[in-house]
mmCIF file of C-alpha atoms in Angstrom:
data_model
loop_
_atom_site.group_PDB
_atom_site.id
_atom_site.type_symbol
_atom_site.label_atom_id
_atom_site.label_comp_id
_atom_site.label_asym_id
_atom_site.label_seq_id
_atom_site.Cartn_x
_atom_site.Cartn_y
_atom_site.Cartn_z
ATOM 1 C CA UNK R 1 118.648 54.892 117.854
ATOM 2 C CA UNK R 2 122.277 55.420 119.205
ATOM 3 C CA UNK R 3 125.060 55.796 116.575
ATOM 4 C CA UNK R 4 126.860 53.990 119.356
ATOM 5 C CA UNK R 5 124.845 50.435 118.884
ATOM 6 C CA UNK R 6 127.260 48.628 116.414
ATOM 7 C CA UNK R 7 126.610 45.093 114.994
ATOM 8 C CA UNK R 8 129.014 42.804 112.947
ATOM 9 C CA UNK R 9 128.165 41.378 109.826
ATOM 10 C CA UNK R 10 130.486 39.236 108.270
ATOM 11 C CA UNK R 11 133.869 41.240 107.894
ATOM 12 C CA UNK R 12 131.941 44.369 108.103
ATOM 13 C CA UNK R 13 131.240 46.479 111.802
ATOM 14 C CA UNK R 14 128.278 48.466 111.563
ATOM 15 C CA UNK R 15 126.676 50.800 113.840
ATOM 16 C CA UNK R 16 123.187 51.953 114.507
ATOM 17 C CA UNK R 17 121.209 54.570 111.910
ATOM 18 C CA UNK R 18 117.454 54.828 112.016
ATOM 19 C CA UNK R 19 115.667 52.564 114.718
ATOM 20 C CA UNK R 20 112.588 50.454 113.705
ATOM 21 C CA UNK R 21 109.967 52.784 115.835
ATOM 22 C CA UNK R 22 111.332 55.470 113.261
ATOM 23 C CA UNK R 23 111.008 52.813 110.174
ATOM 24 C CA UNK R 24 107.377 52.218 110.923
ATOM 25 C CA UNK R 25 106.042 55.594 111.403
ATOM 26 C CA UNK R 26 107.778 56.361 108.079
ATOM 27 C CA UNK R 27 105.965 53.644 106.748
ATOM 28 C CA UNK R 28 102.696 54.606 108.087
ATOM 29 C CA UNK R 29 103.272 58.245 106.450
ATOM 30 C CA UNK R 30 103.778 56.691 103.139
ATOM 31 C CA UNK R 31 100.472 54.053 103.338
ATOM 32 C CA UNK R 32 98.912 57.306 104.234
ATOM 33 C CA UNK R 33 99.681 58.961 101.126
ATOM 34 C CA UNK R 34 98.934 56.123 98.737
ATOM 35 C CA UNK R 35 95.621 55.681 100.252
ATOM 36 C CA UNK R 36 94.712 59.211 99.607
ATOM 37 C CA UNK R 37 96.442 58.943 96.202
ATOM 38 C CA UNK R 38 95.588 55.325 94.808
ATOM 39 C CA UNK R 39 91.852 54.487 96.655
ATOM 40 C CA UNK R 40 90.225 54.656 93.773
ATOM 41 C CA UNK R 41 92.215 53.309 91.321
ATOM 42 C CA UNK R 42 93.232 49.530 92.017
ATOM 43 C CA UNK R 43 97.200 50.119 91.539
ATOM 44 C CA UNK R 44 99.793 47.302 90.802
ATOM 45 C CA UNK R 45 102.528 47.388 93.660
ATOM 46 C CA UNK R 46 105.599 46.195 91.527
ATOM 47 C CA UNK R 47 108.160 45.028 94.818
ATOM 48 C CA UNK R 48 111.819 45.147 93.520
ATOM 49 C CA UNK R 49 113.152 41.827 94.723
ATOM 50 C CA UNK R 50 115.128 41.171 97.320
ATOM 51 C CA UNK R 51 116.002 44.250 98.975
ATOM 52 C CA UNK R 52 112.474 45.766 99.194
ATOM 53 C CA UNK R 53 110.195 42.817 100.682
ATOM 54 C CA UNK R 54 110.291 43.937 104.014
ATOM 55 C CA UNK R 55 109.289 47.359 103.184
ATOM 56 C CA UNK R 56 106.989 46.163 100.751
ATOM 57 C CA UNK R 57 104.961 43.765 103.167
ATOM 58 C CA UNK R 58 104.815 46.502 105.816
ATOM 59 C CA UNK R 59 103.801 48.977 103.439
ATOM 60 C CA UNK R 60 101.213 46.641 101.570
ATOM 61 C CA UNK R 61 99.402 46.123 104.578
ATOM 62 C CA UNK R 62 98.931 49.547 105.819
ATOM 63 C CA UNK R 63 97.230 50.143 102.007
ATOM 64 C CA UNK R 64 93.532 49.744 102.670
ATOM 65 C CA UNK R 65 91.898 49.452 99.076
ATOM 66 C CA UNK R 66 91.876 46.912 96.153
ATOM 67 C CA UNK R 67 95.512 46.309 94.572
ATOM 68 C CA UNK R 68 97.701 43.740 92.987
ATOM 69 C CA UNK R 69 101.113 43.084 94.350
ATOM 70 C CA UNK R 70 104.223 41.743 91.806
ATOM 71 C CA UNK R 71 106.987 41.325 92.072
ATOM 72 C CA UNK R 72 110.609 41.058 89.804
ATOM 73 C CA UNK R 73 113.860 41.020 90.526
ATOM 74 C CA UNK R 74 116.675 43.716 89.805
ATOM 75 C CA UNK R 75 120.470 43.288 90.386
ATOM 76 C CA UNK R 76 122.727 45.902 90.347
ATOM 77 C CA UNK R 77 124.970 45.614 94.139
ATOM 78 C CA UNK R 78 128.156 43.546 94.417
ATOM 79 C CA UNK R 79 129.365 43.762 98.187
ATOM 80 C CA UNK R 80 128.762 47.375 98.811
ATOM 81 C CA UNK R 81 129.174 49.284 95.278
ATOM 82 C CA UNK R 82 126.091 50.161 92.695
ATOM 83 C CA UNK R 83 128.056 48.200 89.827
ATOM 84 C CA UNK R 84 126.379 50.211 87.058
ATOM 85 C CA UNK R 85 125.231 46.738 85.646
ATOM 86 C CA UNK R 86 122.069 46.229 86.186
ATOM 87 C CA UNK R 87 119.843 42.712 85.244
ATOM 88 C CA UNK R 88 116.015 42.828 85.451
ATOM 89 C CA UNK R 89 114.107 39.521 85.543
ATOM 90 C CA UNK R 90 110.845 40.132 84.828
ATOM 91 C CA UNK R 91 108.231 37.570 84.130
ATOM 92 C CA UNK R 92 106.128 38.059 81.278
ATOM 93 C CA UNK R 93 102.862 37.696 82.268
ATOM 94 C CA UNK R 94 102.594 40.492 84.147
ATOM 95 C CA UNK R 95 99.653 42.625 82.698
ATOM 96 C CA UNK R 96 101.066 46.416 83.272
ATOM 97 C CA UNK R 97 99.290 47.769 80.242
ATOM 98 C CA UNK R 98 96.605 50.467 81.377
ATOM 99 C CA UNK R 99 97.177 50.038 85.361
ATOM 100 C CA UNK R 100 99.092 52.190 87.500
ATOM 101 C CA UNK R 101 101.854 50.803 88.960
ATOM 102 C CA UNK R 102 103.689 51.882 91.768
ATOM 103 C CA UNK R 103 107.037 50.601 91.925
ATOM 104 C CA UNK R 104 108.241 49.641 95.546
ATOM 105 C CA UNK R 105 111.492 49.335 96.177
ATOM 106 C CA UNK R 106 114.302 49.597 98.949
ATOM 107 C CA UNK R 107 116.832 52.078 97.828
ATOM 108 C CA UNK R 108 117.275 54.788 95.212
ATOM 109 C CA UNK R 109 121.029 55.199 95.034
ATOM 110 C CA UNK R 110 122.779 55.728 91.692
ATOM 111 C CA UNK R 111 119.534 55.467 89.880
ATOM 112 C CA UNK R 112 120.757 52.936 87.811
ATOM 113 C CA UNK R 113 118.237 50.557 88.553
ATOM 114 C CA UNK R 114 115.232 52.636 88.083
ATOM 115 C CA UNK R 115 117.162 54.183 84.569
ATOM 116 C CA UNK R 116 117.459 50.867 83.363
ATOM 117 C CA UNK R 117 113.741 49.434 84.157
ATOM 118 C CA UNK R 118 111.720 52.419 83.753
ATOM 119 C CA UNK R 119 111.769 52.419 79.753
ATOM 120 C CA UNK R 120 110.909 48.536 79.617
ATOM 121 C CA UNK R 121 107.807 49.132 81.861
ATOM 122 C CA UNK R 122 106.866 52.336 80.187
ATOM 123 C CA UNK R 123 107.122 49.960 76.787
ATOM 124 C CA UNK R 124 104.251 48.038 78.352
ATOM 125 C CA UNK R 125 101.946 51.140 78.271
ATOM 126 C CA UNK R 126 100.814 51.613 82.091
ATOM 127 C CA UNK R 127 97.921 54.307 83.059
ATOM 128 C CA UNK R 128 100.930 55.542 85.426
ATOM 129 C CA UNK R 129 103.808 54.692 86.914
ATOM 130 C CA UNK R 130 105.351 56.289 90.343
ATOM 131 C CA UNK R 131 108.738 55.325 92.851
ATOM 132 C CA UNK R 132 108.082 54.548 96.235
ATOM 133 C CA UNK R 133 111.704 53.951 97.717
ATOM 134 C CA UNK R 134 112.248 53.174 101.416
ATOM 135 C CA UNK R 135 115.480 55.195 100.953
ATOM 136 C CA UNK R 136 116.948 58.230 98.845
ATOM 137 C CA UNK R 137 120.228 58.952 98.521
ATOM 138 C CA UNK R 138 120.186 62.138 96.560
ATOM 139 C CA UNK R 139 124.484 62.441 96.584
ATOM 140 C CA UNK R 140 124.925 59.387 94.565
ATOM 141 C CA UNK R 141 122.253 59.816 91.541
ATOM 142 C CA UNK R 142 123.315 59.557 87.983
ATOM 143 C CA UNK R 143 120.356 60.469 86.689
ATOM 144 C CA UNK R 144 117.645 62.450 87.017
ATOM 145 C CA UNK R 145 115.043 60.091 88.739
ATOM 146 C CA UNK R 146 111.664 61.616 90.633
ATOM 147 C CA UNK R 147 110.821 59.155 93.896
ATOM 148 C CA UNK R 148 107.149 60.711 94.211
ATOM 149 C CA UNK R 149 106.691 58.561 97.502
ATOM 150 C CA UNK R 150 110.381 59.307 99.311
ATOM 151 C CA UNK R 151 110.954 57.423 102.681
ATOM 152 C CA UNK R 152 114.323 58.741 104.570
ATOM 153 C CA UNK R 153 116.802 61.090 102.454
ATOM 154 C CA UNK R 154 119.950 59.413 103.803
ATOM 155 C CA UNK R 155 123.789 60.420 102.592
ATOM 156 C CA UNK R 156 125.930 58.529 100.493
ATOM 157 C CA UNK R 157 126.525 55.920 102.887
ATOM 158 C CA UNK R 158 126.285 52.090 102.686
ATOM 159 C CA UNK R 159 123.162 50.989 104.937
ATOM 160 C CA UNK R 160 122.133 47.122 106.182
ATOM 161 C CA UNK R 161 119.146 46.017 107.700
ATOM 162 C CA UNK R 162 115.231 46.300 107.093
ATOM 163 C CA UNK R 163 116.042 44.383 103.965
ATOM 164 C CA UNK R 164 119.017 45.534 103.183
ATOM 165 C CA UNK R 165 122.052 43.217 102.844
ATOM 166 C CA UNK R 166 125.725 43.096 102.906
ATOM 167 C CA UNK R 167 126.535 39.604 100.675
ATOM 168 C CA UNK R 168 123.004 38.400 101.444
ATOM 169 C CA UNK R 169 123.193 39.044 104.931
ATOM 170 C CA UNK R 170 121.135 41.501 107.422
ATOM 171 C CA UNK R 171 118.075 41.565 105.596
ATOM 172 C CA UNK R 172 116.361 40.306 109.028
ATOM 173 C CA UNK R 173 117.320 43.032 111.365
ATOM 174 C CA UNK R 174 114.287 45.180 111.755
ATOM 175 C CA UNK R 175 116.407 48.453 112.663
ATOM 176 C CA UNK R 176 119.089 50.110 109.966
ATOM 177 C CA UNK R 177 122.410 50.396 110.187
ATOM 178 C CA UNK R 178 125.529 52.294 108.512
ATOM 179 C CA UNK R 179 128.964 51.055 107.892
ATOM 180 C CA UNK R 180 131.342 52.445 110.434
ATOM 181 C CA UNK R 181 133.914 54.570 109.310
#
């Protein structure tokens, strides 16, 4: 995709990143792996709501064996800032303990999010548990996170689109975009 495509979303101009031809064949390279890694094992994919659903249902489908699919809810983004604070609702009849989980969700950025919910899901005793993150942003982590299935390994750079958002908007578009400069 040209950098020189540029969208506006609410008070924000954007311009284009990675193009949705590029988004699926990374998605199809992932499904690959977790068909080779999971066929035998009937794995829980855990979706972190909202950003990830998009990913998620793309992924999910290319993922040709038995599995469950879940999915909570994690807050930690205020306009465009990680805000450190980070709120996990979680439904508690989710049966985690003994299955492996694979935890699908949108962006690793701070690692915040994934700091803050891996101990409570590890309290629930799961066979495993591994990160499957649309997008890595190795610059901004806090801590010391492994995403065993890594999409794109972007900068430290705000990003909309393929269920991304900027105040609840641009989940829709199907390509990515970066904040202009």
């Amino acid at each position: 995709m040209a950098d020189t495509e540029k969208i506006q979303v609410s008070d924000l101009s954007f311009i284009g990143y990675i193009n949705k031809e590029e988004i699926q064949a990374k998605v199809s390279e992932i499904a690959a792996r977790l068909n080779e890694d999971y066929a035998d094992k009937n794995p829980m994919f855990l979706v972190i709501l909202n950003g990830a659903f998009i990913f998620a249902a793309d992924l999910i489908r290319q993922f040709n064996h038995d599995c469950e699919v879940n999915f909570i809810r994690i807050k930690s983004y205020h306009n465009t800032e990680s805000t450190g604070n980070v709120e996990i609702f979680m439904p508690h009849e989710i049966p985690f303990e003994g299955r492996h989980i694979v935890i699908v969700e949108d962006i690793i950025d701070t690692g915040n999010t994934m700091a803050a919910f891996l101990p409570v899901l590890h309290s629930k005793n799961p066979a495993s548990v591994s990160i499957c993150a649309f997008l890595v942003k190795p610059e901004a982590h806090m801590h010391d996170i492994k995403t065993e299935y890594p999409g794109f390994v972007i900068p430290k750079k705000f990003v909309l689109g393929y269920g991304l958002d900027y105040n609840g908007l641009g989940r829709n578009l199907a390509d990515l975009y970066q904040l202009s400069k």
